[in-house]
Coordinates of C-alpha atoms and ligand atoms in Angstrom, one line a residue:
M1 CA -105.1 116.6 -29.4
E2 CA -103.3 118.3 -32.2
D3 CA -100.7 120.9 -31.3
T4 CA -101.7 123.8 -33.6
T5 CA -98.2 125.3 -33.5
T6 CA -96.3 122.2 -34.4
G7 CA -99.0 119.9 -35.9
L8 CA -97.8 117.2 -33.5
K9 CA -100.1 115.1 -31.4
Q10 CA -99.5 115.8 -27.7
K11 CA -98.8 112.7 -25.6
S12 CA -100.9 112.3 -22.5
P13 CA -100.0 110.0 -19.6
L14 CA -103.6 110.0 -18.4
S15 CA -105.7 106.9 -18.7
A16 CA -109.5 106.8 -19.1
R17 CA -109.7 106.0 -15.4
D18 CA -107.8 109.2 -14.4
I19 CA -110.2 111.3 -16.5
G20 CA -113.3 109.6 -15.0
I21 CA -112.3 110.3 -11.3
R22 CA -112.6 114.0 -10.4
S23 CA -110.5 115.6 -7.7
Y24 CA -113.4 117.9 -6.7
V25 CA -117.1 118.0 -6.1
V26 CA -119.0 120.9 -7.5
R27 CA -120.2 122.8 -4.4
S28 CA -123.3 124.9 -4.8
G29 CA -121.7 127.5 -2.5
R30 CA -123.5 130.8 -2.1
M31 CA -122.1 133.7 -4.2
T32 CA -122.0 137.3 -3.1
D33 CA -123.5 139.8 -5.5
M34 CA -120.0 141.1 -6.1
Q35 CA -118.7 137.7 -7.1
K36 CA -121.7 137.2 -9.4
D37 CA -121.2 140.6 -11.0
A38 CA -117.5 139.9 -11.4
L39 CA -118.2 136.5 -13.0
Q40 CA -120.5 138.1 -15.5
S41 CA -118.7 141.3 -16.4
L42 CA -115.1 140.3 -15.9
Y43 CA -114.9 136.8 -17.3
P44 CA -114.9 138.0 -20.9
K45 CA -111.9 140.2 -20.0
Y46 CA -109.8 137.8 -17.8
G47 CA -111.4 134.4 -18.4
L48 CA -111.1 131.7 -21.1
D49 CA -113.6 129.1 -22.0
W50 CA -112.8 125.4 -22.1
N51 CA -111.7 124.6 -25.7
P52 CA -109.5 121.5 -26.2
D53 CA -108.6 122.9 -29.7
L54 CA -106.9 125.9 -28.3
L55 CA -103.4 126.1 -26.8
L56 CA -103.0 128.3 -23.8
N57 CA -99.5 129.9 -23.6
E58 CA -98.1 133.3 -22.8
Q59 CA -98.5 134.6 -26.3
A60 CA -102.2 133.4 -26.7
L61 CA -103.2 134.7 -23.2
F62 CA -101.3 137.9 -23.0
G63 CA -100.0 138.7 -26.4
T64 CA -96.4 138.8 -25.1
N65 CA -93.4 136.5 -25.0
G66 CA -90.4 135.8 -22.8
H67 CA -92.0 136.1 -19.3
P68 CA -92.1 133.2 -16.9
F69 CA -95.4 131.4 -17.5
I70 CA -96.9 129.9 -14.3
V71 CA -100.0 127.8 -13.9
E72 CA -101.8 127.5 -10.6
I73 CA -104.0 124.4 -10.0
G74 CA -107.1 125.0 -7.8
F75 CA -106.6 128.6 -6.5
G76 CA -109.7 128.5 -4.3
M77 CA -110.7 132.2 -3.5
G78 CA -107.5 133.3 -5.2
L79 CA -106.1 135.5 -2.5
A80 CA -102.6 134.0 -2.6
T81 CA -102.8 134.1 -6.4
A82 CA -103.5 137.8 -6.4
D83 CA -100.7 138.5 -3.9
I84 CA -98.2 136.4 -5.8
A85 CA -99.1 138.0 -9.1
A86 CA -98.7 141.5 -7.6
A87 CA -95.4 140.5 -6.1
L88 CA -94.1 139.1 -9.4
P89 CA -95.3 141.6 -12.0
D90 CA -92.8 140.2 -14.7
H91 CA -94.5 136.7 -14.5
R92 CA -97.6 135.6 -16.3
F93 CA -100.2 133.4 -14.5
L94 CA -102.9 131.1 -15.6
G95 CA -105.2 130.1 -12.7
L96 CA -107.4 127.0 -13.0
E97 CA -110.4 126.6 -10.7
V98 CA -113.8 125.0 -10.9
H99 CA -115.4 126.9 -7.9
A100 CA -117.4 129.8 -9.3
P101 CA -117.3 132.1 -6.2
G102 CA -113.5 131.8 -6.1
V103 CA -113.3 132.7 -9.8
G104 CA -115.5 135.8 -9.2
K105 CA -113.6 136.8 -6.1
L106 CA -110.2 136.6 -7.8
M107 CA -111.4 138.6 -10.8
S108 CA -112.9 141.3 -8.6
E109 CA -109.6 141.5 -6.7
M110 CA -107.7 141.8 -9.9
E111 CA -109.9 144.7 -11.0
K112 CA -109.7 146.4 -7.6
R113 CA -105.9 146.1 -7.4
T114 CA -105.2 146.6 -11.1
I115 CA -103.5 143.2 -11.4
R116 CA -103.1 142.5 -15.1
N117 CA -100.9 139.4 -15.2
I118 CA -103.5 136.7 -14.5
R119 CA -105.8 134.8 -16.8
I120 CA -108.4 132.3 -15.5
C121 CA -110.0 129.2 -16.9
R122 CA -113.0 127.9 -14.9
H123 CA -112.7 124.2 -15.8
D124 CA -111.2 120.9 -14.5
A125 CA -107.5 121.6 -14.3
V126 CA -106.6 118.0 -15.2
E127 CA -108.4 118.4 -18.6
V128 CA -107.0 121.9 -19.2
V129 CA -103.4 120.8 -18.5
D130 CA -103.9 117.7 -20.7
S131 CA -105.6 119.3 -23.7
M132 CA -104.8 123.0 -23.6
L133 CA -101.1 123.2 -22.6
A134 CA -98.4 122.0 -24.9
P135 CA -95.4 119.9 -23.8
D136 CA -92.4 121.9 -22.6
S137 CA -94.4 125.2 -22.4
V138 CA -94.8 126.0 -18.7
D139 CA -92.2 127.5 -16.3
G140 CA -93.9 126.5 -13.1
F141 CA -96.9 124.8 -11.6
H142 CA -98.3 125.9 -8.2
V143 CA -100.5 123.5 -6.3
F144 CA -101.3 125.0 -2.9
F145 CA -103.3 123.1 -0.3
P146 CA -105.1 120.8 -2.7
D147 CA -108.1 119.0 -1.2
P148 CA -106.5 116.2 1.1
W149 CA -109.4 113.8 0.6
P150 CA -108.5 112.2 4.0
K151 CA -110.6 109.1 3.9
K152 CA -108.7 106.1 2.4
R153 CA -111.5 105.3 0.0
H154 CA -111.2 108.8 -1.3
H155 CA -107.5 108.9 -1.9
K156 CA -108.1 108.1 -5.5
R157 CA -109.5 111.6 -5.8
R158 CA -106.3 113.3 -4.8
I159 CA -105.0 115.5 -7.5
M160 CA -101.3 114.8 -6.8
N161 CA -101.5 111.3 -8.2
Q162 CA -98.8 109.7 -10.3
S163 CA -100.4 110.4 -13.7
F164 CA -101.3 114.0 -13.0
V165 CA -97.7 114.6 -11.7
A166 CA -96.4 112.9 -14.9
L167 CA -98.8 115.1 -17.0
M168 CA -97.7 118.4 -15.3
S169 CA -94.0 117.3 -15.6
S170 CA -94.4 116.7 -19.4
R171 CA -95.8 120.3 -19.7
L172 CA -92.9 121.9 -17.9
K173 CA -89.9 123.3 -19.7
P174 CA -86.6 121.7 -18.7
G175 CA -85.6 123.6 -15.6
G176 CA -89.3 124.5 -14.8
Y177 CA -90.6 123.7 -11.3
L178 CA -93.6 122.1 -9.6
Y179 CA -94.3 123.7 -6.2
Y180 CA -96.7 121.9 -3.9
V181 CA -97.8 122.9 -0.4
T182 CA -100.0 121.1 2.1
D183 CA -100.9 121.0 5.8
W184 CA -101.8 117.4 5.6
E185 CA -98.7 115.4 6.7
E186 CA -99.7 112.0 5.3
Y187 CA -100.6 113.6 1.9
A188 CA -97.2 115.4 1.9
E189 CA -95.4 112.1 2.5
R190 CA -97.3 110.3 -0.3
T191 CA -96.7 113.2 -2.7
L192 CA -93.0 113.2 -1.9
E193 CA -92.9 109.5 -2.9
T194 CA -95.0 110.3 -6.0
M195 CA -92.8 113.1 -7.1
D196 CA -89.6 111.2 -6.3
A197 CA -90.9 108.4 -8.5
E198 CA -91.5 110.7 -11.5
P199 CA -88.5 110.3 -13.9
L200 CA -88.8 113.8 -15.3
L201 CA -88.5 115.4 -11.9
K202 CA -85.7 116.0 -9.4
N203 CA -86.1 117.3 -5.8
A204 CA -84.6 120.8 -5.7
C205 CA -84.1 120.4 -2.0
E206 CA -82.9 117.8 0.4
R207 CA -86.5 116.8 1.3
W208 CA -89.0 119.6 2.2
A209 CA -88.6 123.0 0.6
E210 CA -88.6 126.4 2.3
R211 CA -91.5 128.8 1.9
A212 CA -91.0 130.9 -1.2
P213 CA -90.5 134.5 -0.1
W214 CA -93.4 135.6 -2.3
R215 CA -95.9 133.0 -1.0
P216 CA -98.2 134.7 1.5
V217 CA -99.7 133.0 4.6
T218 CA -103.4 132.7 3.9
K219 CA -106.1 132.7 6.5
F220 CA -106.5 129.0 5.9
E221 CA -102.8 128.3 6.3
Q222 CA -102.7 130.5 9.5
R223 CA -105.4 128.3 11.0
A224 CA -103.4 125.2 10.3
I225 CA -100.3 126.8 11.9
N226 CA -102.4 127.8 15.0
D227 CA -103.7 124.2 15.2
G228 CA -100.1 123.0 15.2
R229 CA -100.2 121.3 11.8
P230 CA -96.8 121.6 10.0
I231 CA -96.9 123.1 6.6
R232 CA -95.0 120.9 4.1
E233 CA -93.6 122.3 0.9
L234 CA -92.1 120.4 -2.1
R235 CA -90.2 122.0 -4.9
F236 CA -89.1 119.7 -7.7
V237 CA -87.6 120.7 -11.0
R238 CA -87.8 119.2 -14.5
V239 CA -84.5 117.6 -15.4
Ligands
SAM1 C1 -108.6 123.1 -0.4 S1 -108.8 124.2 -1.7 C2 -107.3 125.2 -1.7 C3 -107.5 126.5 -2.4 C4 -106.2 127.4 -2.5 N1 -105.2 126.8 -3.3 C5 -105.7 127.8 -1.1 O1 -104.5 127.5 -0.9 O2 -106.5 128.3 -0.3 C6 -108.6 123.3 -3.2 C7 -109.3 123.9 -4.4 O3 -108.9 123.2 -5.6 C8 -110.0 123.2 -6.5 N2 -109.9 122.0 -7.3 C9 -109.8 120.7 -6.9 N3 -109.7 119.9 -8.0 C10 -109.7 120.7 -9.1 C11 -109.6 120.5 -10.5 N4 -109.4 119.3 -11.0 N5 -109.6 121.6 -11.3 C12 -109.8 122.8 -10.8 N6 -109.9 123.1 -9.5 C13 -109.8 122.1 -8.7 C14 -111.2 123.2 -5.5 O4 -112.4 123.7 -6.2 C15 -110.8 124.0 -4.4 O5 -111.2 125.4 -4.6

C-alpha cells in the first residue's frame, strides 16, 4: 500500500499464506441489547471502518500529536482496555477486535466512564497493522491473552507467529515496545523464542517481564491464577 504521508510503498513481511490463515473464528455469540445499541450508535463516534487506503495514526484518529500511540490486538470484551486507557489518560489507544459483542461492550464502557482516548477498528488486526499502520509509527503494541490454539494442528493460527511479530516490530518506533501476556505456558515459551529471533526486537527483561502496574487482573486472568496456571509476560523493545 502507498503511504499517503510519504508516497512510499510500505514493506510487509507477510506472505500470502499468512494472510490466508486467520487467528480467529467468527463466533456468532449472542449480543445484549446494550451491546447492539452501542455498536449502532457509538461506532460512528469511536469506530473506524476497514480502509486499506487510510493511515491510522494519532493525528488521523484523535486530531492531536505527541501522545504515546498504543495499539491493542484482540481486546476481547475490552475491560482491561478501558481500565488501562483510564489509568493512562495522556496515551492514545487503537483497539483492534473482530468480535462484535466485545466492540459494543467496550464502546458502551467508554461512554459510561467518559473515556475519550480509545478508537476501535472492528477488523482482522493482521490486515489493519499491515495496511493501515505506517512503519515507525506506533509506541507500543499490547497483545493480552491471545487465543492459545492448543492443538498442534492449530498452532499455525496463533497470532504471535514470526511474520506477525516482524510486522508489528516494523510498525514500532525505535524504542517502542511489544507487550505480550498469556496463561498458556507452552505458547509463552514459543513466543519467547519467536520474539528473541526477531532482529528488530530486544528483550527488555532477563526473560519474563513483571506485570505493568497499570495492567488490571481481569476475571479471565483471575480464573487462570486460581487454577494454578502461571501468567507469563514478555516485554520487548524495538532496537
Ligand atoms: C482469548 S481472547 C482475549 C481477549 C482479551 N485480550 C483479554 O485479555 O481478555 C482473544 C481475542 O482476540 C481476538 N482476535 C483473535 N485474532 C484476531 C485478529 N486477527 N484480529 C482481531 N481480533 C482477533 C478474538 O476475537 C478474541 O476476542
